[in-house]
Amino acid sequence: MNYKIVRLNTASQQEIEHSVLIIYTGGTLGMAYNAQGALVPFNFGQILEKIPNLTQLNISITVISFPEPIDSSNINLQHWVDMAYIIYENYDTYDGFVVLHGTDTMAYSASMLSFMLQGLNKPVIFTGAQLPISEMRSDARENLMTSLEIAISKINGKPIVPEVCIFFNHMLLRGNRAKKVQSIHFDAFESENYPPLAESGIVIDYNFPAIRNVTEERRLKYVNGINNQVIVLKLFPGITEKVIESCIKIKGLKGIVLETYGSGNSPSEPWFLKLMQKAVKAGIVVFNVSQCNGGRVIQGRYQTSKDLEEMGVLSGADITTEAAVTKLMFLLANETSESEIRRKLITPMAGEMTVLGG
Ligand code: ASP
């Protein structure tokens, strides 16, 4: 891998006690205006000029930058593998990790990393900004400074938040529960079905009961298979038989995230049910996720979801589409039997879903 490594001299008078690895992938945060007035990624070595306060945190910071920082709309499978590998390779050297990432697909990347980095015991905090760091009113400074602080925070020598999270606009959210909901205002992310893990004000107020409690000693395992032979099929009134038929005919298709209405409901028209049944029988895993941001899929609550349940469509409970699609890609690549894929899909793996009675 051909990454640029920048070591920042943030040393103050005291002895440095903490260390963080920043992975700079791109996104609005790290952009500045060039001579032509266009936004382009800036050299991360200059970050101390933009945020002189970094020296006050008394953290030794290393930045590994993607060779070509990207707009996160261009994130692909290899980028996920690279991010996870960088963390895995540097795991023992740092107290925590901060991933600077565009907001557009941040929830997908945070979800995928929560599945790939199994046995995680250290904070991995994704953050970014709605306005570039070079702008006066930028949210980048606060997002980055607080993410760094969370990444090194410990109690009794143990990291407070040993999870993959998103910190944005004063909120720390579990990464695989978050969703981008705003493209203009600073409050870009929400997590409707799981409480924030912390809120930052004059202090960082941690919501301890919501944070994963890691009691046992665990070793980080890095699992890197990803199978993207999946689709997200969003239902809408008027969707035609032809559209669904062409989807399930896609060669090599292994999984469908079916975005249904409300608590997991779909049309009861015979052609629709027949096609869904055909997909399940052909070994395509169909995962039922609600179009609503809050609430959950309860298959069988209405007749319009009972049929799906009976034919073997799996309930996504309260999972987000972002977590559902990345979990499906992950399991399809790393499990060999269809029954294990199906079993693990409906079982929480990294706090991404709450299964009632489960
Ligand atoms: N398009 C940008 C990206 O996701 C938006 C952002 O950084 O917030 O990379």
mmCIF file of C-alpha atoms and ligand atoms in Angstrom:
data_model
loop_
_atom_site.group_PDB
_atom_site.id
_atom_site.type_symbol
_atom_site.label_atom_id
_atom_site.label_comp_id
_atom_site.label_asym_id
_atom_site.label_seq_id
_atom_site.Cartn_x
_atom_site.Cartn_y
_atom_site.Cartn_z
ATOM 1 C CA MET A 1 0.000 0.000 0.000
ATOM 2 C CA ASN A 2 1.336 3.331 -0.966
ATOM 3 C CA TYR A 3 0.321 5.748 1.810
ATOM 4 C CA LYS A 4 1.728 9.059 2.847
ATOM 5 C CA ILE A 5 2.748 9.104 6.495
ATOM 6 C CA VAL A 6 3.010 12.448 8.276
ATOM 7 C CA ARG A 7 4.181 12.714 11.879
ATOM 8 C CA LEU A 8 2.942 15.888 13.502
ATOM 9 C CA ASN A 9 5.072 17.584 16.049
ATOM 10 C CA THR A 10 2.445 18.387 18.626
ATOM 11 C CA ALA A 11 4.857 18.134 21.546
ATOM 12 C CA SER A 12 4.307 20.670 24.286
ATOM 13 C CA GLN A 13 6.484 21.172 27.355
ATOM 14 C CA GLN A 14 5.114 18.100 29.088
ATOM 15 C CA GLU A 15 5.892 14.542 28.262
ATOM 16 C CA ILE A 16 3.535 13.128 25.657
ATOM 17 C CA GLU A 17 1.218 10.591 27.228
ATOM 18 C CA HIS A 18 -1.128 9.570 24.444
ATOM 19 C CA SER A 19 -0.948 8.650 20.819
ATOM 20 C CA VAL A 20 -3.516 8.659 18.040
ATOM 21 C CA LEU A 21 -3.325 7.514 14.471
ATOM 22 C CA ILE A 22 -5.387 9.657 12.106
ATOM 23 C CA ILE A 23 -6.355 8.051 8.829
ATOM 24 C CA TYR A 24 -7.061 10.796 6.354
ATOM 25 C CA THR A 25 -9.252 9.519 3.536
ATOM 26 C CA GLY A 26 -10.484 12.863 2.194
ATOM 27 C CA GLY A 27 -13.849 14.618 2.334
ATOM 28 C CA THR A 28 -14.732 18.255 2.879
ATOM 29 C CA LEU A 29 -12.886 18.608 6.190
ATOM 30 C CA GLY A 30 -9.439 18.531 4.661
ATOM 31 C CA MET A 31 -10.048 20.824 1.754
ATOM 32 C CA ALA A 32 -8.820 24.341 1.096
ATOM 33 C CA TYR A 33 -9.301 26.777 -1.760
ATOM 34 C CA ASN A 34 -6.622 26.722 -4.422
ATOM 35 C CA ALA A 35 -5.518 29.706 -6.514
ATOM 36 C CA GLN A 36 -8.414 29.108 -8.903
ATOM 37 C CA GLY A 37 -10.960 29.240 -6.068
ATOM 38 C CA ALA A 38 -11.809 25.513 -6.170
ATOM 39 C CA LEU A 39 -11.862 23.229 -3.129
ATOM 40 C CA VAL A 40 -9.020 20.703 -3.174
ATOM 41 C CA PRO A 41 -7.590 18.453 -0.454
ATOM 42 C CA PHE A 42 -4.730 20.173 1.362
ATOM 43 C CA ASN A 43 -1.476 18.648 2.512
ATOM 44 C CA PHE A 44 -2.090 17.276 5.967
ATOM 45 C CA GLY A 45 1.344 18.334 7.131
ATOM 46 C CA GLN A 46 -0.112 21.858 7.291
ATOM 47 C CA ILE A 47 -2.814 20.909 9.777
ATOM 48 C CA LEU A 48 -0.998 22.563 12.677
ATOM 49 C CA GLU A 49 -1.310 25.899 10.889
ATOM 50 C CA LYS A 50 -5.073 25.394 10.622
ATOM 51 C CA ILE A 51 -5.565 24.056 14.161
ATOM 52 C CA PRO A 52 -2.789 25.347 16.404
ATOM 53 C CA ASN A 53 -4.706 24.097 19.483
ATOM 54 C CA LEU A 54 -3.741 20.566 18.544
ATOM 55 C CA THR A 55 -0.563 21.047 20.530
ATOM 56 C CA GLN A 56 -2.577 21.598 23.719
ATOM 57 C CA LEU A 57 -3.965 18.074 23.678
ATOM 58 C CA ASN A 58 -0.553 16.644 24.433
ATOM 59 C CA ILE A 59 -1.048 13.777 22.012
ATOM 60 C CA SER A 60 1.464 12.330 19.642
ATOM 61 C CA ILE A 61 -0.333 12.281 16.311
ATOM 62 C CA THR A 62 0.599 10.346 13.211
ATOM 63 C CA VAL A 63 -1.391 10.838 10.040
ATOM 64 C CA ILE A 64 -1.623 8.220 7.345
ATOM 65 C CA SER A 65 -3.128 9.795 4.293
ATOM 66 C CA PHE A 66 -4.677 8.053 1.321
ATOM 67 C CA PRO A 67 -2.353 8.739 -1.622
ATOM 68 C CA GLU A 68 -5.227 10.501 -3.374
ATOM 69 C CA PRO A 69 -7.717 11.823 -0.803
ATOM 70 C CA ILE A 70 -11.205 11.177 -2.090
ATOM 71 C CA ASP A 71 -14.718 12.486 -1.940
ATOM 72 C CA SER A 72 -16.432 9.735 0.031
ATOM 73 C CA SER A 73 -18.927 9.193 -2.780
ATOM 74 C CA ASN A 74 -16.018 7.336 -4.392
ATOM 75 C CA ILE A 75 -15.487 4.912 -1.506
ATOM 76 C CA ASN A 76 -15.091 1.345 -2.708
ATOM 77 C CA LEU A 77 -14.426 -2.086 -1.232
ATOM 78 C CA GLN A 78 -10.652 -1.695 -1.439
ATOM 79 C CA HIS A 79 -10.818 1.505 0.623
ATOM 80 C CA TRP A 80 -12.626 -0.400 3.388
ATOM 81 C CA VAL A 81 -10.030 -3.148 3.327
ATOM 82 C CA ASP A 82 -7.248 -0.538 3.439
ATOM 83 C CA MET A 83 -8.757 1.381 6.375
ATOM 84 C CA ALA A 84 -9.289 -1.791 8.386
ATOM 85 C CA TYR A 85 -5.798 -3.037 7.572
ATOM 86 C CA ILE A 86 -4.131 0.233 8.620
ATOM 87 C CA ILE A 87 -5.890 0.006 11.988
ATOM 88 C CA TYR A 88 -5.043 -3.659 12.374
ATOM 89 C CA GLU A 89 -1.383 -3.136 11.513
ATOM 90 C CA ASN A 90 -0.975 -0.194 13.885
ATOM 91 C CA TYR A 91 -3.302 -1.437 16.595
ATOM 92 C CA ASP A 92 -0.768 -1.958 19.385
ATOM 93 C CA THR A 93 1.078 1.317 18.803
ATOM 94 C CA TYR A 94 -1.769 3.790 19.401
ATOM 95 C CA ASP A 95 -4.351 4.520 22.086
ATOM 96 C CA GLY A 96 -7.018 5.197 19.513
ATOM 97 C CA PHE A 97 -7.804 5.931 15.882
ATOM 98 C CA VAL A 98 -9.548 8.821 14.144
ATOM 99 C CA VAL A 99 -10.738 8.366 10.575
ATOM 100 C CA LEU A 100 -11.267 11.587 8.642
ATOM 101 C CA HIS A 101 -13.872 10.778 6.042
ATOM 102 C CA GLY A 102 -16.451 12.582 3.911
ATOM 103 C CA THR A 103 -19.898 12.575 5.430
ATOM 104 C CA ASP A 104 -21.732 11.175 2.396
ATOM 105 C CA THR A 105 -20.814 7.538 2.963
ATOM 106 C CA MET A 106 -19.387 7.757 6.466
ATOM 107 C CA ALA A 107 -22.201 5.645 7.946
ATOM 108 C CA TYR A 108 -21.486 2.853 5.415
ATOM 109 C CA SER A 109 -17.747 2.868 6.149
ATOM 110 C CA ALA A 110 -18.229 2.979 9.922
ATOM 111 C CA SER A 111 -20.701 0.083 9.672
ATOM 112 C CA MET A 112 -18.396 -1.999 7.513
ATOM 113 C CA LEU A 113 -15.417 -1.429 9.802
ATOM 114 C CA SER A 114 -17.496 -2.419 12.818
ATOM 115 C CA PHE A 115 -17.939 -5.842 11.183
ATOM 116 C CA MET A 116 -14.388 -6.192 9.851
ATOM 117 C CA LEU A 117 -12.602 -5.262 13.089
ATOM 118 C CA GLN A 118 -13.720 -8.066 15.354
ATOM 119 C CA GLY A 119 -12.632 -8.050 18.981
ATOM 120 C CA LEU A 120 -12.003 -4.294 18.903
ATOM 121 C CA ASN A 121 -10.912 -2.912 22.274
ATOM 122 C CA LYS A 122 -9.916 0.603 21.266
ATOM 123 C CA PRO A 123 -11.807 3.626 19.938
ATOM 124 C CA VAL A 124 -12.121 4.108 16.182
ATOM 125 C CA ILE A 125 -13.775 7.498 15.695
ATOM 126 C CA PHE A 126 -14.986 8.601 12.278
ATOM 127 C CA THR A 127 -15.409 12.311 11.787
ATOM 128 C CA GLY A 128 -15.515 14.942 9.074
ATOM 129 C CA ALA A 129 -17.056 18.326 8.479
ATOM 130 C CA GLN A 130 -19.759 20.114 6.557
ATOM 131 C CA LEU A 131 -17.464 23.086 5.899
ATOM 132 C CA PRO A 132 -13.760 22.830 5.031
ATOM 133 C CA ILE A 133 -11.271 23.494 7.797
ATOM 134 C CA SER A 134 -10.037 26.520 5.851
ATOM 135 C CA GLU A 135 -13.397 28.295 6.335
ATOM 136 C CA MET A 136 -13.926 30.649 9.260
ATOM 137 C CA ARG A 137 -17.169 29.025 10.367
ATOM 138 C CA SER A 138 -15.985 25.464 9.809
ATOM 139 C CA ASP A 139 -17.215 22.696 12.089
ATOM 140 C CA ALA A 140 -13.972 20.795 11.373
ATOM 141 C CA ARG A 141 -11.988 22.075 14.356
ATOM 142 C CA GLU A 142 -14.501 21.046 16.991
ATOM 143 C CA ASN A 143 -15.219 17.722 15.306
ATOM 144 C CA LEU A 144 -11.549 16.826 15.048
ATOM 145 C CA MET A 145 -10.451 18.093 18.468
ATOM 146 C CA THR A 146 -13.219 16.277 20.322
ATOM 147 C CA SER A 147 -12.731 13.089 18.301
ATOM 148 C CA LEU A 148 -9.071 13.092 19.315
ATOM 149 C CA GLU A 149 -10.011 13.591 22.921
ATOM 150 C CA ILE A 150 -12.505 10.720 22.811
ATOM 151 C CA ALA A 151 -9.934 8.514 21.086
ATOM 152 C CA ILE A 152 -7.540 8.840 24.052
ATOM 153 C CA SER A 153 -10.092 8.877 26.883
ATOM 154 C CA LYS A 154 -9.673 6.118 29.430
ATOM 155 C CA ILE A 155 -11.023 5.095 32.789
ATOM 156 C CA ASN A 156 -8.863 2.853 34.977
ATOM 157 C CA GLY A 157 -6.501 2.452 32.061
ATOM 158 C CA LYS A 158 -9.251 1.146 29.764
ATOM 159 C CA PRO A 159 -10.592 3.041 26.728
ATOM 160 C CA ILE A 160 -14.013 4.512 27.458
ATOM 161 C CA VAL A 161 -15.407 3.862 23.987
ATOM 162 C CA PRO A 162 -13.975 0.654 22.501
ATOM 163 C CA GLU A 163 -16.189 0.876 19.444
ATOM 164 C CA VAL A 164 -16.361 2.153 15.879
ATOM 165 C CA CYS A 165 -18.223 5.463 16.258
ATOM 166 C CA ILE A 166 -19.103 8.643 14.432
ATOM 167 C CA PHE A 167 -18.486 11.937 16.207
ATOM 168 C CA PHE A 168 -20.249 14.862 14.646
ATOM 169 C CA ASN A 169 -21.767 18.113 15.866
ATOM 170 C CA HIS A 170 -21.345 17.363 19.595
ATOM 171 C CA MET A 171 -22.755 13.836 19.325
ATOM 172 C CA LEU A 172 -20.941 10.544 19.548
ATOM 173 C CA LEU A 173 -22.996 7.858 17.813
ATOM 174 C CA ARG A 174 -22.416 4.156 17.365
ATOM 175 C CA GLY A 175 -21.157 3.978 13.776
ATOM 176 C CA ASN A 176 -23.383 1.141 12.641
ATOM 177 C CA ARG A 177 -26.480 2.882 14.051
ATOM 178 C CA ALA A 178 -25.851 6.242 12.394
ATOM 179 C CA LYS A 179 -27.317 7.726 9.246
ATOM 180 C CA LYS A 180 -26.574 10.910 7.331
ATOM 181 C CA VAL A 181 -29.748 12.970 7.560
ATOM 182 C CA GLN A 182 -28.625 16.508 6.764
ATOM 183 C CA SER A 183 -26.573 17.890 3.878
ATOM 184 C CA ILE A 184 -26.581 21.588 4.805
ATOM 185 C CA HIS A 185 -26.806 22.042 8.575
ATOM 186 C CA PHE A 186 -24.088 20.925 10.938
ATOM 187 C CA ASP A 187 -26.170 18.163 12.560
ATOM 188 C CA ALA A 188 -25.454 15.737 9.727
ATOM 189 C CA PHE A 189 -26.000 12.448 11.601
ATOM 190 C CA GLU A 190 -28.702 10.801 13.611
ATOM 191 C CA SER A 191 -29.167 7.466 15.278
ATOM 192 C CA GLU A 192 -32.909 7.043 15.725
ATOM 193 C CA ASN A 193 -32.855 3.555 17.150
ATOM 194 C CA TYR A 194 -29.946 3.797 19.562
ATOM 195 C CA PRO A 195 -29.062 6.524 22.072
ATOM 196 C CA PRO A 196 -25.942 8.681 21.563
ATOM 197 C CA LEU A 197 -22.849 7.255 23.266
ATOM 198 C CA ALA A 198 -21.809 10.726 24.400
ATOM 199 C CA GLU A 199 -22.612 14.375 24.038
ATOM 200 C CA SER A 200 -19.963 17.062 24.170
ATOM 201 C CA GLY A 201 -20.549 20.382 25.869
ATOM 202 C CA ILE A 202 -18.237 21.913 28.398
ATOM 203 C CA VAL A 203 -17.419 18.337 29.288
ATOM 204 C CA ILE A 204 -17.838 15.137 27.326
ATOM 205 C CA ASP A 205 -20.838 13.497 28.890
ATOM 206 C CA TYR A 206 -20.589 9.755 28.287
ATOM 207 C CA ASN A 207 -23.701 7.619 28.269
ATOM 208 C CA PHE A 208 -21.998 4.657 29.925
ATOM 209 C CA PRO A 209 -24.893 2.155 29.828
ATOM 210 C CA ALA A 210 -25.122 2.558 26.031
ATOM 211 C CA ILE A 211 -21.418 1.942 25.393
ATOM 212 C CA ARG A 212 -20.244 -1.592 24.717
ATOM 213 C CA ASN A 213 -18.790 -3.018 27.840
ATOM 214 C CA VAL A 214 -15.638 -4.913 27.112
ATOM 215 C CA THR A 215 -14.787 -7.023 30.083
ATOM 216 C CA GLU A 216 -12.830 -9.867 28.640
ATOM 217 C CA GLU A 217 -9.391 -9.549 27.100
ATOM 218 C CA ARG A 218 -9.851 -9.707 23.365
ATOM 219 C CA ARG A 219 -7.478 -9.810 20.446
ATOM 220 C CA LEU A 220 -8.270 -7.800 17.369
ATOM 221 C CA LYS A 221 -9.138 -9.966 14.416
ATOM 222 C CA TYR A 222 -9.221 -8.457 10.993
ATOM 223 C CA VAL A 223 -11.659 -10.147 8.627
ATOM 224 C CA ASN A 224 -11.458 -8.721 5.164
ATOM 225 C CA GLY A 225 -13.806 -10.571 2.789
ATOM 226 C CA ILE A 226 -16.492 -8.433 1.125
ATOM 227 C CA ASN A 227 -18.961 -9.653 -1.467
ATOM 228 C CA ASN A 228 -20.808 -6.870 -3.235
ATOM 229 C CA GLN A 229 -23.188 -9.071 -5.247
ATOM 230 C CA VAL A 230 -26.096 -7.371 -3.484
ATOM 231 C CA ILE A 231 -28.748 -4.772 -4.206
ATOM 232 C CA VAL A 232 -30.893 -2.425 -2.157
ATOM 233 C CA LEU A 233 -34.426 -2.659 -3.495
ATOM 234 C CA LYS A 234 -36.594 0.191 -2.277
ATOM 235 C CA LEU A 235 -40.315 -0.367 -2.666
ATOM 236 C CA PHE A 236 -42.648 2.406 -3.766
ATOM 237 C CA PRO A 237 -46.302 2.386 -4.745
ATOM 238 C CA GLY A 238 -46.420 1.618 -8.452
ATOM 239 C CA ILE A 239 -43.196 -0.419 -8.632
ATOM 240 C CA THR A 240 -43.578 -2.800 -11.557
ATOM 241 C CA GLU A 241 -43.185 -6.515 -11.937
ATOM 242 C CA LYS A 242 -40.615 -5.901 -14.650
ATOM 243 C CA VAL A 243 -38.340 -3.952 -12.323
ATOM 244 C CA ILE A 244 -38.397 -6.604 -9.600
ATOM 245 C CA GLU A 245 -38.036 -9.385 -12.102
ATOM 246 C CA SER A 246 -34.955 -7.785 -13.640
ATOM 247 C CA CYS A 247 -33.429 -7.310 -10.202
ATOM 248 C CA ILE A 248 -33.733 -10.923 -9.179
ATOM 249 C CA LYS A 249 -32.452 -12.042 -12.572
ATOM 250 C CA ILE A 250 -29.127 -10.223 -12.090
ATOM 251 C CA LYS A 251 -26.418 -12.799 -12.704
ATOM 252 C CA GLY A 252 -24.584 -13.805 -9.528
ATOM 253 C CA LEU A 253 -26.894 -11.840 -7.221
ATOM 254 C CA LYS A 254 -26.544 -13.180 -3.669
ATOM 255 C CA GLY A 255 -28.480 -10.787 -1.480
ATOM 256 C CA ILE A 256 -31.258 -8.194 -1.460
ATOM 257 C CA VAL A 257 -31.817 -5.546 1.186
ATOM 258 C CA LEU A 258 -35.546 -5.048 0.714
ATOM 259 C CA GLU A 259 -36.557 -1.572 1.922
ATOM 260 C CA THR A 260 -40.162 -2.040 2.883
ATOM 261 C CA TYR A 261 -42.815 0.254 4.347
ATOM 262 C CA GLY A 262 -43.394 0.896 8.058
ATOM 263 C CA SER A 263 -42.919 -2.188 10.194
ATOM 264 C CA GLY A 264 -41.744 -4.300 7.264
ATOM 265 C CA ASN A 265 -44.767 -4.345 4.982
ATOM 266 C CA SER A 266 -44.858 -4.956 1.238
ATOM 267 C CA PRO A 267 -47.562 -5.217 -1.445
ATOM 268 C CA SER A 268 -49.607 -8.428 -1.294
ATOM 269 C CA GLU A 269 -50.036 -8.664 -5.035
ATOM 270 C CA PRO A 270 -49.465 -12.260 -6.154
ATOM 271 C CA TRP A 271 -46.826 -11.330 -8.758
ATOM 272 C CA PHE A 272 -44.751 -9.584 -6.094
ATOM 273 C CA LEU A 273 -44.949 -12.432 -3.601
ATOM 274 C CA LYS A 274 -44.206 -14.965 -6.308
ATOM 275 C CA LEU A 275 -41.066 -13.128 -7.372
ATOM 276 C CA MET A 276 -39.844 -12.765 -3.796
ATOM 277 C CA GLN A 277 -40.440 -16.454 -3.218
ATOM 278 C CA LYS A 278 -38.545 -17.251 -6.395
ATOM 279 C CA ALA A 279 -35.577 -15.191 -5.149
ATOM 280 C CA VAL A 280 -35.508 -16.922 -1.751
ATOM 281 C CA LYS A 281 -35.814 -20.368 -3.373
ATOM 282 C CA ALA A 282 -32.917 -19.525 -5.685
ATOM 283 C CA GLY A 283 -30.744 -18.976 -2.578
ATOM 284 C CA ILE A 284 -30.795 -15.173 -2.687
ATOM 285 C CA VAL A 285 -30.824 -13.875 0.889
ATOM 286 C CA VAL A 286 -33.604 -11.294 1.285
ATOM 287 C CA PHE A 287 -33.217 -8.973 4.286
ATOM 288 C CA ASN A 288 -36.240 -6.867 5.249
ATOM 289 C CA VAL A 289 -35.360 -3.335 6.391
ATOM 290 C CA SER A 290 -37.791 -0.507 7.005
ATOM 291 C CA GLN A 291 -37.840 2.742 5.050
ATOM 292 C CA CYS A 292 -38.600 4.478 8.372
ATOM 293 C CA ASN A 293 -35.561 5.788 10.246
ATOM 294 C CA GLY A 294 -37.114 4.952 13.595
ATOM 295 C CA GLY A 295 -38.922 1.850 14.797
ATOM 296 C CA ARG A 296 -38.484 -1.694 13.615
ATOM 297 C CA VAL A 297 -39.529 -4.433 11.249
ATOM 298 C CA ILE A 298 -42.001 -6.802 12.877
ATOM 299 C CA GLN A 299 -42.785 -9.446 10.299
ATOM 300 C CA GLY A 300 -46.219 -10.911 10.901
ATOM 301 C CA ARG A 301 -47.704 -7.832 12.565
ATOM 302 C CA TYR A 302 -49.671 -7.158 9.394
ATOM 303 C CA GLN A 303 -50.736 -9.661 6.780
ATOM 304 C CA THR A 304 -48.626 -7.607 4.336
ATOM 305 C CA SER A 305 -45.460 -8.791 6.057
ATOM 306 C CA LYS A 306 -46.630 -12.212 7.215
ATOM 307 C CA ASP A 307 -46.303 -13.554 3.683
ATOM 308 C CA LEU A 308 -42.687 -12.407 3.544
ATOM 309 C CA GLU A 309 -41.933 -14.122 6.830
ATOM 310 C CA GLU A 310 -43.513 -17.373 5.721
ATOM 311 C CA MET A 311 -41.434 -17.561 2.569
ATOM 312 C CA GLY A 312 -38.137 -17.039 4.456
ATOM 313 C CA VAL A 313 -37.482 -13.316 4.077
ATOM 314 C CA LEU A 314 -35.363 -12.315 7.101
ATOM 315 C CA SER A 315 -36.307 -9.510 9.463
ATOM 316 C CA GLY A 316 -33.803 -6.671 9.829
ATOM 317 C CA ALA A 317 -35.428 -5.557 13.114
ATOM 318 C CA ASP A 318 -34.214 -1.973 13.764
ATOM 319 C CA ILE A 319 -31.097 -2.028 11.584
ATOM 320 C CA THR A 320 -30.253 0.873 9.245
ATOM 321 C CA THR A 321 -29.966 0.282 5.510
ATOM 322 C CA GLU A 322 -26.295 1.274 5.735
ATOM 323 C CA ALA A 323 -25.576 -1.403 8.348
ATOM 324 C CA ALA A 324 -27.798 -3.952 6.598
ATOM 325 C CA VAL A 325 -26.090 -3.711 3.240
ATOM 326 C CA THR A 326 -22.563 -3.791 4.688
ATOM 327 C CA LYS A 327 -23.412 -6.682 7.023
ATOM 328 C CA LEU A 328 -24.853 -8.628 4.118
ATOM 329 C CA MET A 329 -21.730 -7.990 1.997
ATOM 330 C CA PHE A 330 -19.553 -9.039 4.916
ATOM 331 C CA LEU A 331 -21.397 -12.257 5.739
ATOM 332 C CA LEU A 332 -21.775 -13.321 2.113
ATOM 333 C CA ALA A 333 -17.997 -13.238 1.778
ATOM 334 C CA ASN A 334 -16.968 -14.708 5.100
ATOM 335 C CA GLU A 335 -19.517 -17.459 5.762
ATOM 336 C CA THR A 336 -19.629 -20.506 3.601
ATOM 337 C CA SER A 337 -23.093 -21.898 4.246
ATOM 338 C CA GLU A 338 -26.342 -20.144 3.451
ATOM 339 C CA SER A 339 -27.779 -21.215 6.792
ATOM 340 C CA GLU A 340 -24.928 -19.521 8.717
ATOM 341 C CA ILE A 341 -25.316 -16.349 6.655
ATOM 342 C CA ARG A 342 -29.027 -16.341 7.465
ATOM 343 C CA ARG A 343 -28.485 -17.058 11.157
ATOM 344 C CA LYS A 344 -25.816 -14.398 11.615
ATOM 345 C CA LEU A 345 -27.765 -11.805 9.649
ATOM 346 C CA ILE A 346 -30.550 -11.787 12.221
ATOM 347 C CA THR A 347 -28.175 -11.970 15.194
ATOM 348 C CA PRO A 348 -26.457 -8.790 16.478
ATOM 349 C CA MET A 349 -22.749 -8.837 15.613
ATOM 350 C CA ALA A 350 -21.441 -5.423 16.623
ATOM 351 C CA GLY A 351 -24.392 -3.739 18.320
ATOM 352 C CA GLU A 352 -25.981 -2.872 14.976
ATOM 353 C CA MET A 353 -29.453 -4.174 15.837
ATOM 354 C CA THR A 354 -31.673 -4.952 18.789
ATOM 355 C CA VAL A 355 -33.595 -8.164 18.413
ATOM 356 C CA LEU A 356 -36.609 -8.308 20.699
ATOM 357 C CA GLY A 357 -36.761 -11.406 22.822
ATOM 358 C CA GLY A 358 -33.356 -12.342 21.408
HETATM 359 N N1 ASP B 1 -19.060 14.926 -0.710
HETATM 360 C C1 ASP B 1 -18.309 15.037 0.524
HETATM 361 C C2 ASP B 1 -17.830 13.661 0.909
HETATM 362 O O1 ASP B 1 -18.584 12.871 1.392
HETATM 363 C C3 ASP B 1 -19.156 15.620 1.581
HETATM 364 C C4 ASP B 1 -18.452 15.720 2.925
HETATM 365 O O2 ASP B 1 -17.278 15.526 3.074
HETATM 366 O O3 ASP B 1 -19.121 16.020 3.900
HETATM 367 O O4 ASP B 1 -16.681 13.362 0.730
#
